[in-house]
XYZ file of C-alpha atoms in Angstrom:
327
model
C -10.561 40.934 49.399
C -10.884 37.351 51.038
C -9.822 34.306 49.252
C -13.225 32.818 49.816
C -14.789 35.884 47.979
C -12.207 35.993 45.257
C -12.976 32.113 44.578
C -16.658 33.148 44.449
C -16.186 35.839 42.071
C -14.280 33.682 39.747
C -16.941 30.996 39.979
C -19.729 33.509 39.295
C -17.827 34.454 36.150
C -17.510 30.778 35.012
C -20.866 30.234 35.777
C -21.784 32.884 33.345
C -19.345 31.701 30.818
C -20.910 28.529 30.754
C -24.718 29.364 31.148
C -24.650 32.588 29.011
C -27.270 34.066 31.165
C -28.449 33.332 34.777
C -30.847 34.993 37.138
C -29.799 36.176 40.514
C -31.894 33.550 42.010
C -29.951 30.687 40.185
C -26.839 32.354 40.773
C -27.549 32.360 44.474
C -28.537 28.640 44.361
C -25.343 27.625 42.483
C -22.881 29.602 44.924
C -24.977 28.684 47.997
C -25.065 32.588 49.109
C -27.933 34.979 49.185
C -29.312 37.048 46.257
C -28.143 40.362 47.920
C -24.593 38.720 47.976
C -24.885 37.829 44.419
C -25.894 41.609 43.526
C -22.917 42.857 45.508
C -20.570 40.514 43.580
C -21.857 41.704 40.138
C -21.425 45.310 41.269
C -17.607 44.299 42.335
C -17.118 42.545 38.864
C -18.367 45.480 36.987
C -16.212 47.836 38.853
C -13.335 45.602 38.286
C -13.751 45.951 34.681
C -15.518 42.500 34.002
C -18.047 43.057 31.163
C -21.157 41.787 33.090
C -24.371 43.329 32.535
C -27.974 42.838 33.496
C -30.865 42.022 30.926
C -34.449 43.014 32.098
C -37.776 41.204 31.362
C -39.195 37.851 32.201
C -36.446 35.865 30.786
C -33.756 38.238 31.839
C -30.742 37.972 34.145
C -27.095 38.684 34.308
C -24.837 37.908 31.210
C -21.133 38.575 29.922
C -20.425 40.295 26.805
C -19.671 37.893 24.018
C -16.013 36.781 23.538
C -15.112 37.481 27.226
C -12.936 34.468 28.137
C -10.989 33.520 31.367
C -7.815 31.711 30.981
C -6.101 28.896 33.147
C -2.596 28.688 32.186
C -0.245 25.853 32.655
C -2.439 23.031 31.559
C -2.571 21.357 28.103
C -5.703 19.627 26.841
C -5.036 16.293 27.938
C -3.915 17.319 31.494
C -7.211 19.417 31.753
C -9.400 16.667 30.248
C -7.714 14.188 32.702
C -8.492 16.511 35.543
C -12.168 16.746 34.562
C -12.511 12.790 34.348
C -10.882 12.479 37.879
C -13.515 15.379 39.368
C -16.429 13.538 38.024
C -15.713 10.735 40.616
C -18.011 10.758 43.468
C -17.165 11.379 47.004
C -14.123 14.075 46.812
C -12.967 13.485 50.281
C -15.154 16.173 51.589
C -14.021 18.805 49.052
C -17.181 18.785 47.013
C -17.646 22.816 46.918
C -13.833 23.198 46.285
C -13.751 20.328 43.526
C -16.938 21.937 41.754
C -15.252 25.342 41.618
C -12.078 23.740 40.237
C -13.988 21.857 37.635
C -15.724 24.845 36.414
C -12.168 26.369 35.711
C -10.874 23.222 34.245
C -13.850 23.017 31.724
C -13.754 26.562 30.907
C -9.994 26.259 29.784
C -10.629 23.341 27.585
C -9.589 23.914 24.006
C -12.416 24.605 21.739
C -14.521 26.587 23.983
C -16.860 23.958 24.379
C -18.067 23.149 28.112
C -20.240 20.490 26.829
C -16.939 18.440 26.045
C -16.781 17.176 29.639
C -20.366 15.769 29.784
C -19.227 13.013 27.191
C -17.343 11.216 30.033
C -18.631 9.703 32.882
C -17.047 7.782 35.876
C -18.975 5.440 38.458
C -22.576 6.425 37.794
C -24.994 5.691 40.612
C -26.817 3.268 38.220
C -24.936 0.173 37.612
C -25.661 -1.904 34.379
C -24.982 -5.148 35.655
C -24.559 -4.768 39.415
C -21.843 -7.607 39.228
C -18.709 -7.757 41.193
C -15.875 -5.497 39.603
C -13.733 -7.155 36.897
C -10.379 -5.486 35.895
C -10.646 -5.389 32.178
C -7.862 -4.684 29.525
C -8.665 -2.043 26.732
C -5.376 -1.561 24.399
C -4.257 2.055 24.618
C -4.575 2.750 20.922
C -8.187 1.638 20.902
C -9.126 3.716 23.684
C -7.511 6.765 22.451
C -9.332 6.403 18.989
C -12.725 6.064 20.638
C -12.097 8.871 23.195
C -11.150 11.091 20.248
C -14.151 10.293 18.238
C -16.480 10.871 21.420
C -14.959 14.403 22.282
C -14.539 15.625 18.688
C -18.219 14.414 17.647
C -17.093 12.095 14.714
C -18.662 8.818 13.535
C -16.670 5.863 14.767
C -16.041 2.406 13.091
C -15.358 -0.397 15.644
C -14.427 -4.048 15.129
C -16.101 -5.689 18.164
C -17.867 -9.024 19.273
C -21.002 -9.519 20.981
C -21.578 -12.542 23.332
C -22.271 -15.605 21.363
C -21.341 -13.839 18.107
C -18.294 -13.424 15.779
C -16.532 -10.020 15.746
C -17.737 -7.761 12.826
C -17.464 -4.172 11.800
C -19.991 -1.608 12.962
C -20.409 2.103 12.220
C -21.919 4.176 15.051
C -22.531 7.801 16.087
C -20.635 7.870 19.548
C -22.569 9.662 22.601
C -20.338 9.161 25.360
C -17.781 6.900 27.638
C -18.971 5.489 30.943
C -16.809 3.532 33.411
C -18.622 1.550 35.791
C -17.023 -1.237 38.186
C -13.807 -1.059 36.327
C -15.365 -1.591 33.013
C -15.736 1.081 30.229
C -18.597 1.337 27.883
C -19.278 3.194 24.713
C -22.914 4.866 24.455
C -23.688 5.244 21.039
C -26.433 4.984 18.309
C -26.481 2.826 15.105
C -28.904 3.844 12.462
C -30.822 5.866 15.035
C -30.989 3.015 17.616
C -29.322 3.041 21.062
C -26.534 0.677 21.416
C -24.025 0.102 24.316
C -20.437 -1.440 23.789
C -18.064 -2.738 26.212
C -14.735 -1.649 25.464
C -13.068 -4.773 26.236
C -14.858 -6.498 23.280
C -13.711 -3.900 20.853
C -10.496 -5.127 18.801
C -10.051 -2.293 16.609
C -11.527 1.519 16.438
C -11.263 4.022 13.599
C -12.434 7.467 13.897
C -14.026 8.794 10.818
C -14.073 12.061 8.900
C -17.754 12.214 8.817
C -19.543 14.159 11.864
C -21.610 12.071 14.271
C -25.297 12.345 14.304
C -26.121 13.171 18.040
C -27.355 15.945 20.122
C -25.099 18.977 21.010
C -25.482 18.217 24.635
C -26.046 15.220 26.587
C -26.890 14.286 30.247
C -24.779 11.060 30.347
C -25.901 10.179 33.736
C -29.578 10.057 32.679
C -28.624 8.225 29.541
C -26.872 5.664 31.481
C -29.634 5.468 33.936
C -32.314 4.957 31.341
C -30.117 2.314 29.498
C -29.492 0.443 32.638
C -33.303 0.367 33.439
C -34.166 -0.871 29.761
C -31.494 -3.751 30.223
C -32.568 -4.957 33.600
C -36.232 -5.126 32.631
C -36.126 -6.049 28.918
C -36.552 -9.282 26.986
C -37.189 -12.575 28.709
C -35.346 -11.755 31.908
C -36.833 -13.074 35.084
C -36.566 -11.657 38.559
C -36.058 -14.050 41.633
C -36.568 -13.616 45.429
C -34.078 -15.934 47.155
C -32.570 -16.810 50.431
C -28.822 -17.559 50.266
C -25.922 -18.636 52.496
C -23.791 -15.426 52.716
C -20.638 -17.736 51.821
C -21.970 -18.228 48.408
C -22.715 -14.413 47.882
C -19.889 -13.991 45.614
C -20.750 -16.856 43.455
C -24.205 -15.520 42.806
C -23.025 -12.034 41.937
C -20.837 -13.383 39.278
C -23.488 -15.504 37.804
C -26.718 -13.229 38.159
C -27.349 -10.509 35.775
C -27.942 -7.923 38.482
C -28.622 -7.900 42.132
C -31.309 -5.339 42.776
C -31.913 -5.397 46.622
C -30.150 -7.287 49.465
C -30.753 -7.534 53.098
C -29.699 -9.669 55.988
C -32.438 -12.086 57.489
C -32.569 -12.616 61.249
C -31.086 -16.018 60.891
C -27.926 -14.404 59.107
C -28.696 -15.619 55.755
C -29.112 -13.131 52.979
C -32.488 -12.075 51.198
C -31.842 -11.007 47.768
C -33.860 -9.958 44.661
C -31.651 -11.088 41.587
C -32.378 -10.764 37.809
C -31.488 -13.681 35.379
C -31.409 -13.601 31.650
C -34.197 -16.092 31.207
C -36.010 -18.909 33.184
C -33.282 -21.609 32.101
C -30.542 -19.191 33.461
C -32.398 -18.591 36.762
C -33.055 -22.334 37.287
C -29.237 -23.435 36.109
C -27.804 -20.630 38.749
C -29.938 -21.799 41.612
C -29.238 -25.456 40.963
C -25.712 -24.832 41.265
C -25.939 -23.343 44.839
C -27.534 -26.435 45.808
C -28.762 -26.344 49.441
C -26.932 -22.924 49.911
C -29.728 -21.251 48.107
C -33.793 -21.144 48.180
C -35.790 -19.632 45.679
C -38.598 -17.976 47.280
C -40.608 -16.701 44.090
C -41.719 -17.072 41.571
C -43.596 -20.406 42.236
C -42.873 -21.852 38.786
C -38.910 -21.652 39.656
C -39.437 -23.451 43.048
C -41.461 -26.155 41.049
C -38.857 -26.724 38.625
C -36.220 -27.036 41.150
C -38.120 -29.363 43.058
C -38.894 -31.648 40.074
C -35.179 -31.647 39.208
C -34.119 -32.783 42.672
C -37.266 -35.408 42.869
C -35.899 -36.565 39.421
C -32.414 -36.919 40.563
C -33.328 -38.846 43.917
C -35.377 -41.229 41.889
C -32.410 -42.208 39.615
C -30.505 -43.018 42.666
C -32.983 -45.151 44.330
C -32.139 -49.027 44.628
C -34.215 -51.808 43.166
C -36.538 -52.114 46.256
C -37.415 -48.739 45.968
C -35.658 -47.495 49.178
C -32.979 -44.838 48.941
C -29.364 -46.109 49.612
C -27.956 -45.263 53.214
C -26.125 -41.771 53.249
């Protein structure tokens, strides 16, 4: 038997372990082979003693007898979990199919026989909550370990954290998952049924409680993160500004704006950006700091506000004759 087919057979078994029942069409799609190849592989597994059987009917498919389990020796829980986390990074240096197969084996080997455990951790999602430049954060190992344990075990979590402009206080939450984006780690949770997102660098102390968390058995963390990102960017009194910018001041704007949603280079070499700010006052302040290196194109009220501010400053420095002093 070729190594490619052997790997495919293992992947087939692990797919059935995770999904309980899959049609030949679904298996062919997952394994990127024909339905005929899937049927031959099923026959080979049955001949080899793997308890795979067919269920007829509209919702039928192939399944394994309950209790059948593959084993991956040589890995303890934390080692397997570390591989799952590493495997969630995008790119994989062109080894996507091999990485997918390996991750199926690792997830299957996680103690507790719960493949959904790995879905509680997400690294570098496509949707970036802030779209700011990366900032390295420091989270105490003890705090991170306690939060991670609560997330993976499904227990309520008590955290002592601070919010912007507020004093730290205790909160009891139901943890949903952990997301790392641009070198910052966030806890997605609910509190009294409402969605909450906490940056771990602002958590001073964490304590896993004995009470089980109130949360769905399974979660699409990527979708949850994307939804919260959209809500964060479009909620409240936030304003969106279209502006022209000197490229030399790009990093300064990224560090000030709430998010940069689009970016392109104009024919004159300057950048055309669509940026989001917390409110009108924040937008006016940020553009004023950039002086002549930035020009607000829209909205019109922001152009008017900046014009009025500049006019007021110029008027203050006029001499007694009404003429502006020489440059």
